[in-house]
Coordinates of N, CA and C in Angstrom, one line a residue:
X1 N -6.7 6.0 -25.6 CA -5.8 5.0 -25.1 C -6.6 4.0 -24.3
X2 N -6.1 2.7 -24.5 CA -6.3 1.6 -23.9 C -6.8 1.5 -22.2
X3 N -7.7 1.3 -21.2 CA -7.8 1.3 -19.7 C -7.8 0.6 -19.5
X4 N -6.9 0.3 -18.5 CA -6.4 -1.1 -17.8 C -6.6 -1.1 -16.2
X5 N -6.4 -2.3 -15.5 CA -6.9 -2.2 -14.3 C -6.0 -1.4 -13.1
X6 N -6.2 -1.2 -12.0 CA -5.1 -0.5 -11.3 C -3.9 -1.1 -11.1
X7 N -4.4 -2.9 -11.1 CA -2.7 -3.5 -10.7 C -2.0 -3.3 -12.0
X8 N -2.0 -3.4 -13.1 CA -1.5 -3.0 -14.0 C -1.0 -1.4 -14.0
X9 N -1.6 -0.3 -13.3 CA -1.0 0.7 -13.8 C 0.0 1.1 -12.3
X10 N -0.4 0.4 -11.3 CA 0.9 0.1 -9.9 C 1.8 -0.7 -10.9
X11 N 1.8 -1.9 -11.3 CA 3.1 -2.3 -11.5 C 3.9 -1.4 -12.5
X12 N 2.8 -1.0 -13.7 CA 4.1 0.2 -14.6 C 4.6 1.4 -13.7
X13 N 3.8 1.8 -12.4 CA 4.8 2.8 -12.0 C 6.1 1.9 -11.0
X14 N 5.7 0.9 -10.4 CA 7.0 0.0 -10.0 C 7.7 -0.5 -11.0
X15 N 7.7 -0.4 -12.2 CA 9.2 -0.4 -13.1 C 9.8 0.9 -13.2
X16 N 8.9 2.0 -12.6 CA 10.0 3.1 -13.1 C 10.7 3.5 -12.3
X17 N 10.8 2.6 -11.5 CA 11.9 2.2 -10.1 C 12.7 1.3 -10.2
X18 N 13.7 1.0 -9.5 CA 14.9 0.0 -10.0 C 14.6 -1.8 -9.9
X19 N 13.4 -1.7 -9.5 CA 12.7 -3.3 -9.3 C 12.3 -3.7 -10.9
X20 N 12.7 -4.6 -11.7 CA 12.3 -5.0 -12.8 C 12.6 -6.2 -13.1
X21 N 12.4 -7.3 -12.1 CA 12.0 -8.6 -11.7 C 10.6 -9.1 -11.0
X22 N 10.2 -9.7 -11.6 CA 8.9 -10.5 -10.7 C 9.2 -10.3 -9.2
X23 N 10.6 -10.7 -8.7 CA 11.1 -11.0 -7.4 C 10.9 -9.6 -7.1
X24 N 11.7 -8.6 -7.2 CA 12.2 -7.7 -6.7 C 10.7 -6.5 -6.8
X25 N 9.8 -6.5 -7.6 CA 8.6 -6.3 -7.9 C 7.6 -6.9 -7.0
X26 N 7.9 -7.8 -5.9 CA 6.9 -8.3 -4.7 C 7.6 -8.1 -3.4
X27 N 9.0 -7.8 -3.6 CA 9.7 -7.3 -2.6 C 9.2 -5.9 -2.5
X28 N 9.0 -5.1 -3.2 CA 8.9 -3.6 -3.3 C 7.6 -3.5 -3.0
X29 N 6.5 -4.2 -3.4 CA 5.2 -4.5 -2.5 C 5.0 -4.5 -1.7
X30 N 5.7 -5.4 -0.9 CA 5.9 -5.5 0.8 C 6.3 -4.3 1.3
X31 N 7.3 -3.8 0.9 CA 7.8 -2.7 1.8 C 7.5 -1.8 1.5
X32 N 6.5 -1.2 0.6 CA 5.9 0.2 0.7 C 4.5 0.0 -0.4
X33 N 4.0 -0.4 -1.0 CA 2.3 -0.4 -1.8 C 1.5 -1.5 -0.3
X34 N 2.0 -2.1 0.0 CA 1.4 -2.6 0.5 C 0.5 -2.6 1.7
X35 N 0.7 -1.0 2.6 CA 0.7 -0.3 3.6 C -0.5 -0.1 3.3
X36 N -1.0 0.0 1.7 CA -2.2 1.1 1.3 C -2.8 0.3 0.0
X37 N -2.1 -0.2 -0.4 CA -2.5 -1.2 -1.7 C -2.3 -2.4 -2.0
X38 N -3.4 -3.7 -2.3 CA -2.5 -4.9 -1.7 C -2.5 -5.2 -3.4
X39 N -1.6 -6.1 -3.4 CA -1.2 -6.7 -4.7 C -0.8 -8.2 -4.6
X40 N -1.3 -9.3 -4.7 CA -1.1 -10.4 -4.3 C 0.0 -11.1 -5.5
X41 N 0.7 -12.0 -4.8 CA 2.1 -12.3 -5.2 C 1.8 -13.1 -6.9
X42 N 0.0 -13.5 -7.1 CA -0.3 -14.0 -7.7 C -0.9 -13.5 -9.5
X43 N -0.4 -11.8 -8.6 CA -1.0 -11.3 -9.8 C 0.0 -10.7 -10.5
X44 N 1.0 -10.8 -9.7 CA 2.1 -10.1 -10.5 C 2.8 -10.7 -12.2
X45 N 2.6 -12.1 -12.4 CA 3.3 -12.5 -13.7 C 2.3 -12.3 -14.5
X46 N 0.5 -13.1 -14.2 CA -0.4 -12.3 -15.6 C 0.1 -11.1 -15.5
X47 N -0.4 -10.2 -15.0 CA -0.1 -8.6 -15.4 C 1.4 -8.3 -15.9
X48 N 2.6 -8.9 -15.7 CA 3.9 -8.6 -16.0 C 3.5 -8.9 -17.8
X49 N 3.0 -10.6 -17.8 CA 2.7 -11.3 -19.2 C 1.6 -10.1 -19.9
X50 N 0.8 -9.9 -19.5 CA -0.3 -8.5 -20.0 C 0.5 -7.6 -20.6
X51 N 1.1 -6.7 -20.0 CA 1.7 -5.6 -20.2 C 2.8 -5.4 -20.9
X52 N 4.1 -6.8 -20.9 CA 4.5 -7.1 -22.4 C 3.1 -7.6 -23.6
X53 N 2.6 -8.0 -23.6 CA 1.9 -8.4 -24.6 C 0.9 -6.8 -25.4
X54 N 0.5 -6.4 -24.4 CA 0.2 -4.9 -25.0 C 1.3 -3.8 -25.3
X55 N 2.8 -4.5 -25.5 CA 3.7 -3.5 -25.9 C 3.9 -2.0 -25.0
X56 N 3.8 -2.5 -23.3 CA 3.7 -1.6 -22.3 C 5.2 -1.6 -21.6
X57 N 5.9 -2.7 -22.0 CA 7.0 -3.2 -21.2 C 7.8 -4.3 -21.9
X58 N 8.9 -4.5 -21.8 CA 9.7 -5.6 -23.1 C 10.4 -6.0 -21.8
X59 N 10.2 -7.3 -22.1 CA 11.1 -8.3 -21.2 C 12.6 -9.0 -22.2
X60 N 13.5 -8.2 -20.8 CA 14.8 -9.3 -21.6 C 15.5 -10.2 -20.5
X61 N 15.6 -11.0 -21.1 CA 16.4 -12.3 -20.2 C 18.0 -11.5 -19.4
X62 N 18.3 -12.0 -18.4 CA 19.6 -11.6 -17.2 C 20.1 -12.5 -17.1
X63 N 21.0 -13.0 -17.3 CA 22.3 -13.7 -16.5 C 23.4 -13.6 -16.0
X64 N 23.6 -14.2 -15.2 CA 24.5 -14.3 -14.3 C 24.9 -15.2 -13.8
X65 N 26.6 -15.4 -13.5 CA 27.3 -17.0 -13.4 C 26.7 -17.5 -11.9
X66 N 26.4 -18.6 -12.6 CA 26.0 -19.4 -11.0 C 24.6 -19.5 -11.1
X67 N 23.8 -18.6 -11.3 CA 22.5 -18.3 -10.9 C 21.8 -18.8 -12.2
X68 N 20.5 -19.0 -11.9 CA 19.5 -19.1 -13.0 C 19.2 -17.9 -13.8
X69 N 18.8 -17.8 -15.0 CA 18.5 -16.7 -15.8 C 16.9 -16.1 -15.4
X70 N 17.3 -14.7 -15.3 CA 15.8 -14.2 -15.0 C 14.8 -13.3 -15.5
X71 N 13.9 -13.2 -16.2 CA 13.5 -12.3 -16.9 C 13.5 -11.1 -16.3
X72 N 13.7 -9.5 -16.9 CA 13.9 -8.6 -16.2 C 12.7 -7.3 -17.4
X73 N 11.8 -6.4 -16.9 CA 10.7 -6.0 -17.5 C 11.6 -4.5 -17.4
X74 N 11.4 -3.9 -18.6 CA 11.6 -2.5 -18.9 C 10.6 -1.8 -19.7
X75 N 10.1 -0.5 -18.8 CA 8.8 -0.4 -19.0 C 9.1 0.7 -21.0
X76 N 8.5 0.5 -21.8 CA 8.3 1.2 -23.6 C 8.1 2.3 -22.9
X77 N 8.3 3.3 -24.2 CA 7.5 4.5 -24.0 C 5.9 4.6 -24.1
X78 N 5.5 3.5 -25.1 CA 3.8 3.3 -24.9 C 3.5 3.3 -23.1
X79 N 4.3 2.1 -22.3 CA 4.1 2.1 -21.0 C 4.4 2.9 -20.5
X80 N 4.8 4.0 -20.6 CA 5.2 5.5 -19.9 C 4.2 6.2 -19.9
X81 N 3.8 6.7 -21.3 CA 2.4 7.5 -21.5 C 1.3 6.5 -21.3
X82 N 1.4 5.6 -21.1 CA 0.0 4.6 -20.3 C 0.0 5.3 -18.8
X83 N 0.9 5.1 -18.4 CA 1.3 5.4 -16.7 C 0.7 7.1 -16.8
X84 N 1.3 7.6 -17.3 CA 1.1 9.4 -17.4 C 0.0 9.7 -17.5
X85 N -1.0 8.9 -18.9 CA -2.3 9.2 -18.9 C -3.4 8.8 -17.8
X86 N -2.8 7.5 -16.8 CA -3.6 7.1 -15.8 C -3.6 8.4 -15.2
X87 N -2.1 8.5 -14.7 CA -1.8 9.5 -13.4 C -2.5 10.9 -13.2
X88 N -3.0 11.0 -14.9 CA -3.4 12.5 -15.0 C -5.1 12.4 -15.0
X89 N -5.8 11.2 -14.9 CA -6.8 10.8 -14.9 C -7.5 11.2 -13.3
X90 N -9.0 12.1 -13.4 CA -9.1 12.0 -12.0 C -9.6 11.1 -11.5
X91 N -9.7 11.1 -10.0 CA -10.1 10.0 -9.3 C -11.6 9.4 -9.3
X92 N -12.0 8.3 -9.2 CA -13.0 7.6 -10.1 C -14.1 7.9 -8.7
X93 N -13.3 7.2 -7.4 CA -14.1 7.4 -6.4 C -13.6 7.1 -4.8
X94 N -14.3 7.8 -3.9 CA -13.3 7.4 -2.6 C -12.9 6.7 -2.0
X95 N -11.7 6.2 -1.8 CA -11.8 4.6 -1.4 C -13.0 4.5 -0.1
X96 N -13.9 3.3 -0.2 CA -14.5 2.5 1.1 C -13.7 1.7 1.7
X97 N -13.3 1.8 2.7 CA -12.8 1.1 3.9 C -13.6 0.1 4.8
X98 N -13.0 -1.2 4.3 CA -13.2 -2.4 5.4 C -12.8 -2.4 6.5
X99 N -13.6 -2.0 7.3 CA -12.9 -2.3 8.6 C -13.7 -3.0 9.9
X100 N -13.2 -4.2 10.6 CA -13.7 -5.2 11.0 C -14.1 -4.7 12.4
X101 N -13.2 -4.1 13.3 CA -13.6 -3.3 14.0 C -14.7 -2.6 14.1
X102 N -15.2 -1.5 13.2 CA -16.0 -0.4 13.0 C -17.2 -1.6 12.6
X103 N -17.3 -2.7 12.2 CA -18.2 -3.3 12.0 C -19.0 -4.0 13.2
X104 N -17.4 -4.6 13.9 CA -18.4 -5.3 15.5 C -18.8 -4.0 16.0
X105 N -18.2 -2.9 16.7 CA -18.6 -2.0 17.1 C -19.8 -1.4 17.0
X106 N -20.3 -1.4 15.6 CA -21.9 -1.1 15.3 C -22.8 -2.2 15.7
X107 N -22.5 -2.8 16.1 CA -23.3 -3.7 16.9 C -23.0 -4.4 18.1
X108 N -21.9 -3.4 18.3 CA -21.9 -3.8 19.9 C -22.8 -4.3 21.0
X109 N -23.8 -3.2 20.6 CA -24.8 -3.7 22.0 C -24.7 -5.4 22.2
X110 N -24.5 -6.2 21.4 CA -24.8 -7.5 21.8 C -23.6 -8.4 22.3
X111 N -22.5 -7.9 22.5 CA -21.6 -8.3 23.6 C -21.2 -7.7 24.5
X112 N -20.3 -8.6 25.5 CA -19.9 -7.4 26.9 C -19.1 -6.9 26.5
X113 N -19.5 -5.4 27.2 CA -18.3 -4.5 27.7 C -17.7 -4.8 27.6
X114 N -16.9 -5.5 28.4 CA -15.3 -5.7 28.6 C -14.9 -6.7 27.7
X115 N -15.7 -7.3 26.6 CA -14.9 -7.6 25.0 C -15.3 -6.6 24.7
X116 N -15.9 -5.7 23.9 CA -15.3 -4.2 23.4 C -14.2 -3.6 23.6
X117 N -14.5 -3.8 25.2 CA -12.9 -2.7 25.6 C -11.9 -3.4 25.2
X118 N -11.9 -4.7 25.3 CA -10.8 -5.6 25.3 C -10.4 -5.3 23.7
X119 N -11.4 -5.6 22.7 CA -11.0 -5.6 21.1 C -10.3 -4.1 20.8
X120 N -11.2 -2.9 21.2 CA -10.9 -1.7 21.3 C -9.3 -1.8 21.9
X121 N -8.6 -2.2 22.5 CA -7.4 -2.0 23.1 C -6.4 -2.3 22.3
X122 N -7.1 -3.7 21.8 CA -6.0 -4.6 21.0 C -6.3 -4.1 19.6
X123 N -6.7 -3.2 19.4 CA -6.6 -2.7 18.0 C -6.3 -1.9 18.6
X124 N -5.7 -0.9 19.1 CA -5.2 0.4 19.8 C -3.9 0.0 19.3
X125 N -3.2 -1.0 19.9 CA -2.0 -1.8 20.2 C -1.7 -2.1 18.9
X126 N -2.7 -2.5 18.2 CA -1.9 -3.0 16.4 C -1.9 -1.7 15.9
X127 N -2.7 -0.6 16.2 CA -2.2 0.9 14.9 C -1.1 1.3 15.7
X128 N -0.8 1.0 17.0 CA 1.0 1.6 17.4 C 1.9 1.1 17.1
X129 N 1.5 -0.4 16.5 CA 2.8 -1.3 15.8 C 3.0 -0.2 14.6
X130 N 1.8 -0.5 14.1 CA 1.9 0.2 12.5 C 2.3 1.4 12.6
X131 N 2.0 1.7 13.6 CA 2.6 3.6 13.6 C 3.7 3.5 13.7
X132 N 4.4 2.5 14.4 CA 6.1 2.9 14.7 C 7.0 2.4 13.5
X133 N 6.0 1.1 12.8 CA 6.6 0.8 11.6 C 6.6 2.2 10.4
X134 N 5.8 2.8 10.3 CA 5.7 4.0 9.2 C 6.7 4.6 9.6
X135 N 7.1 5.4 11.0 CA 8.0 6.5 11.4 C 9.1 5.3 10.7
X136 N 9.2 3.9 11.0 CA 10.9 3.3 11.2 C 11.2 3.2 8.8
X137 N 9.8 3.5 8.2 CA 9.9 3.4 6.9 C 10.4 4.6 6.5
X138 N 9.8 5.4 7.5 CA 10.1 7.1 7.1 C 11.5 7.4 7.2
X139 N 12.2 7.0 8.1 CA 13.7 7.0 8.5 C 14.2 6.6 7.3
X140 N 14.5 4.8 6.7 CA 14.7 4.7 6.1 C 14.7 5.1 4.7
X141 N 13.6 5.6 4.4 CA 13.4 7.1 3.2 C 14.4 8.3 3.1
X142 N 14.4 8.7 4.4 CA 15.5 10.2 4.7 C 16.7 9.8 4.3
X143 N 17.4 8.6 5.0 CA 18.3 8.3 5.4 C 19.1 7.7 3.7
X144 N 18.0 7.2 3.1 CA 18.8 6.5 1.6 C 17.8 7.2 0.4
X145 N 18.0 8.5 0.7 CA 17.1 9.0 -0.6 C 18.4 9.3 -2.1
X146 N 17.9 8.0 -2.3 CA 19.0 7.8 -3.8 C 18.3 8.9 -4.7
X147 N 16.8 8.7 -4.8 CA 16.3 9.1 -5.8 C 15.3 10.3 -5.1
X148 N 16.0 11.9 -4.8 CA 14.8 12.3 -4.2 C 13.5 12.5 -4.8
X149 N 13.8 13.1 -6.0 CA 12.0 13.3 -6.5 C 11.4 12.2 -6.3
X150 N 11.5 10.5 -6.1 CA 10.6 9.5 -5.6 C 10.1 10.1 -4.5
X151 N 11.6 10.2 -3.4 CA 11.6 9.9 -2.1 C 10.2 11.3 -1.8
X152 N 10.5 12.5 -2.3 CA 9.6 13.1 -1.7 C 7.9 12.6 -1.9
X153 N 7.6 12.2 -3.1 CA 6.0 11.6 -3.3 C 6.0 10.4 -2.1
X154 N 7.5 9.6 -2.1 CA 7.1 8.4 -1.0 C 6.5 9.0 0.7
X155 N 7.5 9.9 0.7 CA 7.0 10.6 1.9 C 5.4 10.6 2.1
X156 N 5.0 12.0 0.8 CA 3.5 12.3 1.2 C 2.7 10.9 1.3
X157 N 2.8 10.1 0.8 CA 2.0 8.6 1.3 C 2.2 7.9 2.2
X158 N 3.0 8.3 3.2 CA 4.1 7.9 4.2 C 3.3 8.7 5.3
X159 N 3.6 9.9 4.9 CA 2.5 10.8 5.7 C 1.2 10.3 5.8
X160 N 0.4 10.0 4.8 CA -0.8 9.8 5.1 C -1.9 9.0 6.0
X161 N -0.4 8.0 6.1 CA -0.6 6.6 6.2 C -0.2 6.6 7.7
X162 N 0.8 8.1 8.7 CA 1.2 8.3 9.3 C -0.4 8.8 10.3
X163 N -0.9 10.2 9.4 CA -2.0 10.8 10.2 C -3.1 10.3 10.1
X164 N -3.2 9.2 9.2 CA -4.6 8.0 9.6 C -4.5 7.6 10.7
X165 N -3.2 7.0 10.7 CA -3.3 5.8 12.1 C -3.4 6.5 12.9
X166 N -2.8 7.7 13.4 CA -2.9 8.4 14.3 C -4.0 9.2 14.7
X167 N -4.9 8.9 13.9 CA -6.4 9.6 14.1 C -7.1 8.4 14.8
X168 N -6.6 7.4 14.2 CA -7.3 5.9 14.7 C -6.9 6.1 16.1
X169 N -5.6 5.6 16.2 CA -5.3 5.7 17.8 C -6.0 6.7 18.5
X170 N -6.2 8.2 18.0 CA -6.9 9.0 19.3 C -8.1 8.5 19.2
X171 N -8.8 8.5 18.2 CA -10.3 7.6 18.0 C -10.3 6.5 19.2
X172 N -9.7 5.9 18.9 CA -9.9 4.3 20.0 C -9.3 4.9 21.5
X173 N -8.5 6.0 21.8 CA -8.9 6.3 22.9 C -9.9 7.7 23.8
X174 N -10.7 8.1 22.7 CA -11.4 8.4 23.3 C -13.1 8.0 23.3
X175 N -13.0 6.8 22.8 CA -14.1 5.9 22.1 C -14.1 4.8 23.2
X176 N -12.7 5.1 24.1 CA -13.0 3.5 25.2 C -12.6 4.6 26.4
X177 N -12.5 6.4 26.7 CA -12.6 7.0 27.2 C -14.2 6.9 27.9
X178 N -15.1 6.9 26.7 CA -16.5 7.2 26.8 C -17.1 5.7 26.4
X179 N -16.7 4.7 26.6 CA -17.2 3.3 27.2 C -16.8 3.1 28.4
X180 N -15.7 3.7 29.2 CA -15.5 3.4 30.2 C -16.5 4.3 31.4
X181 N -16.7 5.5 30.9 CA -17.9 6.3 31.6 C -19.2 5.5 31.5
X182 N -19.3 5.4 30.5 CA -20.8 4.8 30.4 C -21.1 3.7 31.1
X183 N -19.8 3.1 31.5 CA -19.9 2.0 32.6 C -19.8 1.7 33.9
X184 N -19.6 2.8 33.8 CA -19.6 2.9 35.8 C -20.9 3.5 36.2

């Protein structure tokens, strides 16, 4: 079978969900791939155009009074067992993490202290946003699980994304724990 790139095998598993609009397919991005996978608003129609063209997905036109007509993607059975054979494929390699922080940090020595602590803080302060947004994603999961066999896989990535940040947060405080000793 044919290998295709990841954003192509994200968006066939976001058709097997009730998003099968370009629109509604970057809406569903935002509010949950996006946490962990980015997918830019730009890639979504090549790859929509790709994936009908490989007979992965058949687009049929929607109308409705008032509104413009909109193309709407429904994933083939080819596109199913594409998705299936990825899913069952093992993993190639671990993701590497960018992270800007962990970068100044390793070379700290060459600014002050108190920008360290200062950066250190204010990224403290952005993984509690993110933290509180995951719990307030989580809620909403419990709370409208139309579809549970999703909802439960949505969780475990929910989770994950849960005990990262939350490793980060204790990391950053006890990383400006033992910059604040070393400074006195």
């Amino acid at each position: 079978m044919k290998s295709y790139n990841d954003t192509t095998y994200a968006i066939l598993g976001i058709l097997t969900t009730e998003c099968n609009s370009g629109y509604a397919i970057k809406q569903f991005i935002d509010r949950s791939l996006n946490h962990f996978w980015k997918i830019s608003y730009g890639q979504i129609y090549p790859t929509l155009k790709l994936i009908v063209q490989e007979g992965l997905a058949e687009v049929r036109t929607s109308s409705n009074p008032g509104k413009p007509d909109r193309n709407e993607y429904y994933l083939t059975s080819k596109g199913i067992e594409a998705l299936k054979s990825w899913l069952e494929q093992p993993i190639e390699q671990l993701p590497v993490e960018r992270n800007e922080i962990l970068l100044k940090l390793f070379f700290g020595r060459y600014q002050a202290r108190e920008k360290t602590v200062s950066l250190l803080q204010d990224y403290k302060q952005e993984l509690e946003g993110r933290f509180q947004t995951y719990v307030s994603i989580e809620q909403a999961i419990i709370n409208h699980q139309d579809n549970e066999e999703d909802s439960m896989y949505w969780l475990f990535t929910l989770d994950y994304g849960k005990r990262t940040t939350k490793a980060a947060i204790d990391w950053c405080e006890v990383t400006l724990d033992t910059i604040s000793m070393k400074g006195d």
